[in-house]
PDB file of C-alpha atoms in Angstrom:
ATOM      1  CA  GLY A   1      16.006 155.998 109.751  1.00 79.00           C
ATOM      2  CA  VAL A   2      14.997 154.863 106.287  1.00 79.00           C
ATOM      3  CA  LEU A   3      13.935 158.360 105.301  1.00 80.00           C
ATOM      4  CA  SER A   4      17.291 159.932 106.098  1.00 84.00           C
ATOM      5  CA  ASP A   5      19.056 157.056 104.282  1.00 87.00           C
ATOM      6  CA  THR A   6      16.947 157.854 101.223  1.00 87.00           C
ATOM      7  CA  ASP A   7      17.857 161.532 101.617  1.00 90.00           C
ATOM      8  CA  ASP A   8      21.544 160.604 101.669  1.00 92.00           C
ATOM      9  CA  LEU A   9      21.125 158.495  98.534  1.00 92.00           C
ATOM     10  CA  ILE A  10      19.335 161.332  96.760  1.00 94.00           C
ATOM     11  CA  GLU A  11      22.010 163.842  97.757  1.00 95.00           C
ATOM     12  CA  ALA A  12      24.847 161.539  96.684  1.00 96.00           C
ATOM     13  CA  LEU A  13      23.158 160.984  93.317  1.00 96.00           C
ATOM     14  CA  GLU A  14      22.601 164.714  92.806  1.00 96.00           C
ATOM     15  CA  GLN A  15      26.287 165.354  93.446  1.00 97.00           C
ATOM     16  CA  LEU A  16      27.336 162.535  91.138  1.00 97.00           C
ATOM     17  CA  ILE A  17      25.086 163.849  88.337  1.00 97.00           C
ATOM     18  CA  GLU A  18      26.500 167.356  88.787  1.00 97.00           C
ATOM     19  CA  LYS A  19      30.035 165.966  88.616  1.00 98.00           C
ATOM     20  CA  LYS A  20      29.283 163.930  85.473  1.00 97.00           C
ATOM     21  CA  ARG A  21      27.724 167.003  83.834  1.00 96.00           C
ATOM     22  CA  LEU A  22      30.854 169.033  84.499  1.00 97.00           C
ATOM     23  CA  ILE A  23      33.029 166.242  83.123  1.00 97.00           C
ATOM     24  CA  LYS A  24      30.892 166.108  79.978  1.00 96.00           C
ATOM     25  CA  LYS A  25      31.057 169.886  79.592  1.00 94.00           C
ATOM     26  CA  GLY A  26      34.844 169.712  79.788  1.00 95.00           C
ATOM     27  CA  ALA A  27      34.949 166.805  77.340  1.00 97.00           C
ATOM     28  CA  MET A  28      32.778 168.724  74.862  1.00 96.00           C
ATOM     29  CA  GLN A  29      35.033 171.746  75.172  1.00 94.00           C
ATOM     30  CA  GLU A  30      38.172 169.695  74.501  1.00 96.00           C
ATOM     31  CA  LEU A  31      36.929 167.160  71.941  1.00 97.00           C
ATOM     32  CA  LEU A  32      34.984 169.614  69.769  1.00 97.00           C
ATOM     33  CA  THR A  33      37.952 171.947  69.448  1.00 95.00           C
ATOM     34  CA  GLY A  34      40.551 169.210  68.969  1.00 96.00           C
ATOM     35  CA  LYS A  35      42.462 170.142  72.137  1.00 95.00           C
ATOM     36  CA  ARG A  36      42.046 166.532  73.133  1.00 96.00           C
ATOM     37  CA  ARG A  37      42.100 163.825  70.489  1.00 96.00           C
ATOM     38  CA  LEU A  38      40.769 160.300  70.708  1.00 96.00           C
ATOM     39  CA  PRO A  39      43.232 157.432  70.278  1.00 95.00           C
ATOM     40  CA  GLY A  40      44.178 156.764  66.667  1.00 94.00           C
ATOM     41  CA  PHE A  41      43.095 160.092  65.175  1.00 95.00           C
ATOM     42  CA  LYS A  42      45.923 162.509  65.765  1.00 87.00           C
ATOM     43  CA  LYS A  43      48.064 163.219  62.701  1.00 86.00           C
ATOM     44  CA  SER A  44      50.131 166.058  64.152  1.00 86.00           C
ATOM     45  CA  ASP A  45      50.451 168.296  67.189  1.00 90.00           C
ATOM     46  CA  ARG A  46      50.141 171.467  65.178  1.00 95.00           C
ATOM     47  CA  PHE A  47      47.264 173.920  65.287  1.00 96.00           C
ATOM     48  CA  LYS A  48      46.246 176.598  62.827  1.00 96.00           C
ATOM     49  CA  GLN A  49      44.700 179.976  63.608  1.00 96.00           C
ATOM     50  CA  THR A  50      41.191 180.534  62.180  1.00 94.00           C
ATOM     51  CA  GLU A  51      38.372 183.047  62.649  1.00 91.00           C
ATOM     52  CA  ILE A  52      36.887 180.824  65.335  1.00 92.00           C
ATOM     53  CA  GLY A  53      40.169 180.219  67.144  1.00 92.00           C
ATOM     54  CA  LEU A  54      42.831 177.539  66.992  1.00 94.00           C
ATOM     55  CA  ILE A  55      41.920 174.247  65.354  1.00 96.00           C
ATOM     56  CA  PRO A  56      44.048 171.157  64.676  1.00 96.00           C
ATOM     57  CA  GLU A  57      46.032 171.322  61.446  1.00 96.00           C
ATOM     58  CA  ASP A  58      44.229 168.236  60.107  1.00 95.00           C
ATOM     59  CA  TRP A  59      40.711 169.629  60.707  1.00 97.00           C
ATOM     60  CA  ASP A  60      38.788 171.756  58.228  1.00 96.00           C
ATOM     61  CA  LEU A  61      37.079 175.080  58.750  1.00 97.00           C
ATOM     62  CA  PHE A  62      33.733 175.287  56.972  1.00 97.00           C
ATOM     63  CA  CYS A  63      31.211 177.991  56.349  1.00 97.00           C
ATOM     64  CA  LEU A  64      27.816 176.445  57.190  1.00 98.00           C
ATOM     65  CA  LYS A  65      26.543 177.177  53.685  1.00 98.00           C
ATOM     66  CA  ASP A  66      29.179 174.756  52.356  1.00 97.00           C
ATOM     67  CA  VAL A  67      28.036 171.818  54.492  1.00 98.00           C
ATOM     68  CA  VAL A  68      24.280 172.464  54.693  1.00 98.00           C
ATOM     69  CA  GLU A  69      22.243 170.752  52.003  1.00 97.00           C
ATOM     70  CA  ARG A  70      18.820 172.111  52.823  1.00 97.00           C
ATOM     71  CA  LEU A  71      16.874 174.273  55.272  1.00 98.00           C
ATOM     72  CA  GLN A  72      13.167 173.765  55.820  1.00 98.00           C
ATOM     73  CA  LEU A  73      10.728 175.600  58.060  1.00 97.00           C
ATOM     74  CA  GLY A  74       7.878 173.566  59.518  1.00 97.00           C
ATOM     75  CA  GLY A  75       4.205 174.074  58.760  1.00 96.00           C
ATOM     76  CA  ASN A  76       1.940 176.805  60.017  1.00 95.00           C
ATOM     77  CA  TYR A  77      -0.650 174.759  61.918  1.00 96.00           C
ATOM     78  CA  GLN A  78      -3.361 175.672  64.341  1.00 94.00           C
ATOM     79  CA  ASN A  79      -2.673 173.753  67.510  1.00 94.00           C
ATOM     80  CA  SER A  80      -4.082 173.082  70.935  1.00 93.00           C
ATOM     81  CA  LEU A  81      -3.610 170.893  73.998  1.00 94.00           C
ATOM     82  CA  LYS A  82      -6.539 168.780  72.843  1.00 94.00           C
ATOM     83  CA  ILE A  83      -5.129 165.418  71.831  1.00 94.00           C
ATOM     84  CA  SER A  84      -5.179 164.586  68.124  1.00 94.00           C
ATOM     85  CA  PRO A  85      -3.228 161.966  66.140  1.00 95.00           C
ATOM     86  CA  TRP A  86      -0.622 164.618  65.254  1.00 97.00           C
ATOM     87  CA  PRO A  87       1.685 165.902  68.009  1.00 97.00           C
ATOM     88  CA  LEU A  88       3.301 169.203  67.039  1.00 97.00           C
ATOM     89  CA  ILE A  89       6.822 170.085  68.143  1.00 98.00           C
ATOM     90  CA  LYS A  90       7.079 173.803  68.940  1.00 97.00           C
ATOM     91  CA  MET A  91       9.869 176.060  70.157  1.00 95.00           C
ATOM     92  CA  GLY A  92       9.058 175.276  73.801  1.00 95.00           C
ATOM     93  CA  ASN A  93       9.866 171.613  73.116  1.00 97.00           C
ATOM     94  CA  LEU A  94      13.445 172.389  72.101  1.00 97.00           C
ATOM     95  CA  GLY A  95      15.952 172.275  74.933  1.00 95.00           C
ATOM     96  CA  ARG A  96      19.629 172.888  74.340  1.00 94.00           C
ATOM     97  CA  GLY A  97      20.590 169.591  72.774  1.00 95.00           C
ATOM     98  CA  GLN A  98      17.533 167.527  73.581  1.00 94.00           C
ATOM     99  CA  ILE A  99      13.782 167.486  73.146  1.00 97.00           C
ATOM    100  CA  ASN A 100      11.546 168.294  76.090  1.00 96.00           C
ATOM    101  CA  LEU A 101       8.091 166.702  76.034  1.00 96.00           C
ATOM    102  CA  SER A 102       6.730 167.844  79.396  1.00 94.00           C
ATOM    103  CA  LYS A 103       4.068 169.771  77.474  1.00 96.00           C
ATOM    104  CA  ILE A 104       2.805 168.570  74.100  1.00 97.00           C
ATOM    105  CA  GLU A 105       0.450 170.378  71.774  1.00 97.00           C
ATOM    106  CA  TYR A 106      -1.312 168.846  68.796  1.00 97.00           C
ATOM    107  CA  VAL A 107      -2.293 169.898  65.316  1.00 96.00           C
ATOM    108  CA  ALA A 108      -5.909 170.993  65.581  1.00 93.00           C
ATOM    109  CA  SER A 109      -7.417 170.282  62.184  1.00 84.00           C
ATOM    110  CA  ARG A 110      -9.581 167.743  60.424  1.00 85.00           C
ATOM    111  CA  CYS A 111      -6.905 166.802  57.937  1.00 86.00           C
ATOM    112  CA  ALA A 112      -3.444 165.458  58.537  1.00 91.00           C
ATOM    113  CA  PRO A 113      -0.478 167.834  58.397  1.00 96.00           C
ATOM    114  CA  ALA A 114       1.799 167.734  55.366  1.00 96.00           C
ATOM    115  CA  GLU A 115       4.097 164.736  55.109  1.00 97.00           C
ATOM    116  CA  LYS A 116       7.065 167.057  54.485  1.00 97.00           C
ATOM    117  CA  ASP A 117       6.637 168.470  58.016  1.00 98.00           C
ATOM    118  CA  ARG A 118       6.938 165.069  59.652  1.00 98.00           C
ATOM    119  CA  LEU A 119      10.002 164.533  61.823  1.00 98.00           C
ATOM    120  CA  LYS A 120      12.586 161.865  61.061  1.00 98.00           C
ATOM    121  CA  LEU A 121      15.147 160.245  63.349  1.00 97.00           C
ATOM    122  CA  ASP A 122      18.213 162.455  63.963  1.00 97.00           C
ATOM    123  CA  ASP A 123      16.661 165.590  62.482  1.00 98.00           C
ATOM    124  CA  ILE A 124      18.548 168.687  63.624  1.00 98.00           C
ATOM    125  CA  LEU A 125      15.984 171.278  64.701  1.00 98.00           C
ATOM    126  CA  PHE A 126      16.771 174.973  64.964  1.00 98.00           C
ATOM    127  CA  ASN A 127      14.592 177.544  66.713  1.00 97.00           C
ATOM    128  CA  THR A 128      14.419 180.598  64.407  1.00 97.00           C
ATOM    129  CA  ARG A 129      12.255 182.902  66.564  1.00 95.00           C
ATOM    130  CA  ASN A 130      12.138 183.317  70.309  1.00 95.00           C
ATOM    131  CA  THR A 131      13.338 185.708  73.004  1.00 93.00           C
ATOM    132  CA  LEU A 132      16.841 187.070  72.469  1.00 90.00           C
ATOM    133  CA  ASP A 133      18.113 184.653  75.074  1.00 90.00           C
ATOM    134  CA  LEU A 134      16.538 181.529  73.613  1.00 93.00           C
ATOM    135  CA  VAL A 135      16.528 182.074  69.862  1.00 95.00           C
ATOM    136  CA  GLY A 136      18.810 179.632  68.073  1.00 96.00           C
ATOM    137  CA  LYS A 137      18.198 176.697  70.413  1.00 97.00           C
ATOM    138  CA  VAL A 138      19.208 173.476  68.692  1.00 98.00           C
ATOM    139  CA  ALA A 139      18.082 169.938  69.493  1.00 98.00           C
ATOM    140  CA  ILE A 140      18.197 166.554  67.826  1.00 98.00           C
ATOM    141  CA  TRP A 141      15.054 164.485  67.281  1.00 98.00           C
ATOM    142  CA  ARG A 142      15.495 160.941  68.566  1.00 96.00           C
ATOM    143  CA  ASP A 143      12.076 159.540  67.666  1.00 96.00           C
ATOM    144  CA  GLU A 144      10.799 160.433  71.141  1.00 96.00           C
ATOM    145  CA  LEU A 145       7.309 160.002  69.645  1.00 97.00           C
ATOM    146  CA  THR A 146       6.422 157.541  66.883  1.00 96.00           C
ATOM    147  CA  ILE A 147       4.927 160.342  64.832  1.00 97.00           C
ATOM    148  CA  ALA A 148       5.335 164.106  65.167  1.00 98.00           C
ATOM    149  CA  TYR A 149       5.425 167.244  63.051  1.00 98.00           C
ATOM    150  CA  PHE A 150       7.215 170.555  63.487  1.00 98.00           C
ATOM    151  CA  ASN A 151       5.887 174.085  63.250  1.00 96.00           C
ATOM    152  CA  SER A 152       6.993 177.219  61.460  1.00 96.00           C
ATOM    153  CA  ASN A 153       9.204 178.625  64.250  1.00 96.00           C
ATOM    154  CA  ILE A 154      11.440 175.621  63.788  1.00 98.00           C
ATOM    155  CA  MET A 155      13.800 174.927  60.927  1.00 98.00           C
ATOM    156  CA  ARG A 156      15.086 171.499  60.003  1.00 98.00           C
ATOM    157  CA  ILE A 157      18.736 171.606  58.908  1.00 98.00           C
ATOM    158  CA  GLU A 158      19.958 168.881  56.558  1.00 98.00           C
ATOM    159  CA  PHE A 159      23.659 168.379  55.964  1.00 98.00           C
ATOM    160  CA  ASN A 160      25.787 167.199  53.079  1.00 98.00           C
ATOM    161  CA  GLU A 161      26.930 163.704  54.066  1.00 96.00           C
ATOM    162  CA  LYS A 162      30.197 164.161  52.242  1.00 97.00           C
ATOM    163  CA  PHE A 163      31.311 166.501  55.034  1.00 97.00           C
ATOM    164  CA  VAL A 164      29.073 165.565  57.958  1.00 98.00           C
ATOM    165  CA  SER A 165      28.896 161.935  59.036  1.00 97.00           C
ATOM    166  CA  SER A 166      27.282 162.466  62.432  1.00 97.00           C
ATOM    167  CA  LYS A 167      24.260 164.617  63.194  1.00 97.00           C
ATOM    168  CA  ALA A 168      24.822 163.872  66.869  1.00 97.00           C
ATOM    169  CA  LEU A 169      28.173 165.632  66.551  1.00 98.00           C
ATOM    170  CA  ILE A 170      26.485 168.650  64.927  1.00 98.00           C
ATOM    171  CA  ASN A 171      24.021 168.724  67.822  1.00 98.00           C
ATOM    172  CA  TYR A 172      26.921 168.925  70.294  1.00 97.00           C
ATOM    173  CA  LEU A 173      28.790 171.500  68.197  1.00 97.00           C
ATOM    174  CA  PHE A 174      25.756 173.767  67.946  1.00 97.00           C
ATOM    175  CA  ASN A 175      25.260 173.566  71.722  1.00 96.00           C
ATOM    176  CA  GLN A 176      28.792 174.551  72.585  1.00 93.00           C
ATOM    177  CA  ALA A 177      29.125 177.886  74.400  1.00 91.00           C
ATOM    178  CA  SER A 178      31.261 179.391  71.624  1.00 92.00           C
ATOM    179  CA  PHE A 179      28.704 178.533  68.929  1.00 95.00           C
ATOM    180  CA  ILE A 180      25.793 179.770  71.057  1.00 95.00           C
ATOM    181  CA  ASN A 181      27.688 183.077  71.239  1.00 93.00           C
ATOM    182  CA  GLN A 182      28.036 183.152  67.462  1.00 94.00           C
ATOM    183  CA  LEU A 183      24.260 182.667  67.241  1.00 95.00           C
ATOM    184  CA  LYS A 184      23.601 185.471  69.740  1.00 93.00           C
ATOM    185  CA  ASN A 185      25.662 187.801  67.572  1.00 95.00           C
ATOM    186  CA  ILE A 186      23.448 187.261  64.533  1.00 96.00           C
ATOM    187  CA  ALA A 187      20.091 187.391  66.336  1.00 96.00           C
ATOM    188  CA  ILE A 188      18.043 190.406  65.256  1.00 96.00           C
ATOM    189  CA  GLY A 189      15.245 191.994  67.221  1.00 93.00           C
ATOM    190  CA  THR A 190      14.287 192.979  70.740  1.00 86.00           C
ATOM    191  CA  THR A 191      14.746 191.114  74.013  1.00 84.00           C
ATOM    192  CA  SER A 192      11.272 189.613  73.769  1.00 89.00           C
ATOM    193  CA  VAL A 193      11.051 188.948  70.027  1.00 91.00           C
ATOM    194  CA  ALA A 194      14.177 188.020  68.129  1.00 95.00           C
ATOM    195  CA  ALA A 195      14.889 186.097  64.946  1.00 97.00           C
ATOM    196  CA  ILE A 196      17.837 184.443  63.284  1.00 97.00           C
ATOM    197  CA  TYR A 197      17.691 184.529  59.498  1.00 97.00           C
ATOM    198  CA  SER A 198      18.993 181.718  57.304  1.00 97.00           C
ATOM    199  CA  ARG A 199      21.269 183.973  55.299  1.00 97.00           C
ATOM    200  CA  HIS A 200      23.103 184.981  58.485  1.00 97.00           C
ATOM    201  CA  LEU A 201      23.112 181.485  59.927  1.00 98.00           C
ATOM    202  CA  LEU A 202      24.711 180.072  56.790  1.00 98.00           C
ATOM    203  CA  GLN A 203      27.643 182.489  57.149  1.00 97.00           C
ATOM    204  CA  LEU A 204      28.705 181.035  60.502  1.00 97.00           C
ATOM    205  CA  LYS A 205      31.813 178.888  60.677  1.00 96.00           C
ATOM    206  CA  ILE A 206      32.432 175.483  62.234  1.00 97.00           C
ATOM    207  CA  SER A 207      35.486 173.236  62.343  1.00 97.00           C
ATOM    208  CA  LEU A 208      35.170 169.523  61.635  1.00 97.00           C
ATOM    209  CA  PRO A 209      37.498 166.538  61.751  1.00 97.00           C
ATOM    210  CA  ASN A 210      37.197 163.753  59.188  1.00 96.00           C
ATOM    211  CA  ARG A 211      34.088 161.585  59.051  1.00 96.00           C
ATOM    212  CA  GLU A 212      35.475 158.755  61.198  1.00 97.00           C
ATOM    213  CA  GLU A 213      36.634 161.078  63.946  1.00 98.00           C
ATOM    214  CA  GLN A 214      33.253 162.863  63.914  1.00 98.00           C
ATOM    215  CA  LYS A 215      31.530 159.564  64.671  1.00 98.00           C
ATOM    216  CA  ALA A 216      34.047 158.655  67.365  1.00 98.00           C
ATOM    217  CA  ILE A 217      33.670 161.986  69.190  1.00 98.00           C
ATOM    218  CA  ALA A 218      29.870 161.798  68.997  1.00 98.00           C
ATOM    219  CA  LYS A 219      29.957 158.266  70.429  1.00 98.00           C
ATOM    220  CA  VAL A 220      32.016 159.324  73.461  1.00 98.00           C
ATOM    221  CA  LEU A 221      29.710 162.263  74.192  1.00 97.00           C
ATOM    222  CA  SER A 222      26.537 160.221  73.578  1.00 97.00           C
ATOM    223  CA  ASP A 223      27.768 157.565  76.019  1.00 97.00           C
ATOM    224  CA  MET A 224      28.285 160.273  78.633  1.00 97.00           C
ATOM    225  CA  ASP A 225      24.762 161.554  77.982  1.00 95.00           C
ATOM    226  CA  ALA A 226      23.330 158.049  78.337  1.00 96.00           C
ATOM    227  CA  GLU A 227      25.117 157.617  81.659  1.00 97.00           C
ATOM    228  CA  ILE A 228      23.794 160.953  82.965  1.00 96.00           C
ATOM    229  CA  GLU A 229      20.283 160.075  81.785  1.00 94.00           C
ATOM    230  CA  ALA A 230      20.385 156.705  83.579  1.00 97.00           C
ATOM    231  CA  LEU A 231      21.462 158.440  86.791  1.00 97.00           C
ATOM    232  CA  GLU A 232      18.692 161.036  86.405  1.00 95.00           C
ATOM    233  CA  ASN A 233      16.115 158.254  85.992  1.00 94.00           C
ATOM    234  CA  LYS A 234      17.438 156.593  89.126  1.00 95.00           C
ATOM    235  CA  LEU A 235      17.251 159.909  90.986  1.00 96.00           C
ATOM    236  CA  GLY A 236      13.637 160.322  89.847  1.00 94.00           C
ATOM    237  CA  LYS A 237      12.788 156.875  91.240  1.00 94.00           C
ATOM    238  CA  TYR A 238      14.387 157.651  94.613  1.00 92.00           C
ATOM    239  CA  ARG A 239      12.495 160.922  94.801  1.00 93.00           C
ATOM    240  CA  GLN A 240       9.234 159.073  94.144  1.00 93.00           C
ATOM    241  CA  ILE A 241      10.081 156.533  96.857  1.00 89.00           C
ATOM    242  CA  LYS A 242      10.778 159.357  99.287  1.00 89.00           C
ATOM    243  CA  GLN A 243       7.493 161.032  98.347  1.00 89.00           C
ATOM    244  CA  GLY A 244       5.676 157.748  98.983  1.00 89.00           C
ATOM    245  CA  MET A 245       7.339 157.328 102.399  1.00 87.00           C
ATOM    246  CA  MET A 246       6.423 160.836 103.450  1.00 86.00           C
ATOM    247  CA  GLU A 247       2.801 160.262 102.511  1.00 83.00           C
TER     248      GLU A 247
END
C-alpha cells in the first residue's frame, strides 16, 4: 500500500544519498591533491614529492603560518539555553565542515558581547579544545543565523587573500582525512581533554593551486554538497509524511 511505497521511496533516497556522499568523498580526495584536475587548469602531468605526499608540479606547498593572516579566540561568555538576543556558537555546534544548530545556547548577560566576537559570513572556525577525537574540528560559518558570536574554545582563522582565494576550499582541505590526521598528531592532552595550540597548528603544511583553480574546485565540491543537502531535505519530508501516516 501507500505506506510500503513511502518506505521504498525513503530507502531509495537513503541509498542515493549514501552514493552521492561516497562520490563527493572521492572527489575531495582527488581534487584536493591534484590527482584529478578540472578542465583548463592542468599545466603539466608531473608531480613533486613533498612532506605531505605528491602534489602537482604547478601547485605550491605552504606552511600555514605563511598563509594565515590572523588567529582569534572567541569571548569567554556565560551562557545558557535561555533565549537572549545573542546566540553563542560553541564547540558542540561545529561539525566536520558544517555548522550544527540542533542545540543553541545564548550569551547570558545584560550587555551585548564584544563586536569582535561576532561571526561573519565564511568565517573558518577551529575547535581548539575538546576530546582527543574531536579537537581540531573545522567548519565554515554560512550566516546560518543573522547574528551570532563565538566562544573561547573556538578560534577564527583568517587567511592572506594573496594566497587563499576561497575559504570554502580551506574548509574542504581542513576536513580531508589526511589533514585531520595531521591535526591528531599535534593534539596534546588526554583522551577526554585535549588541546591544539596555535604555534603547532601554524607549522602544518597544505598544498594549494592558484587562486582561480581554488575557486573552481570549491565550486564543484559546494555544488555536490548542495545536491546532497537537497536530497536530505527531501528525505526528511518523506520521513515526516510516513510518521503522519502511521499516526
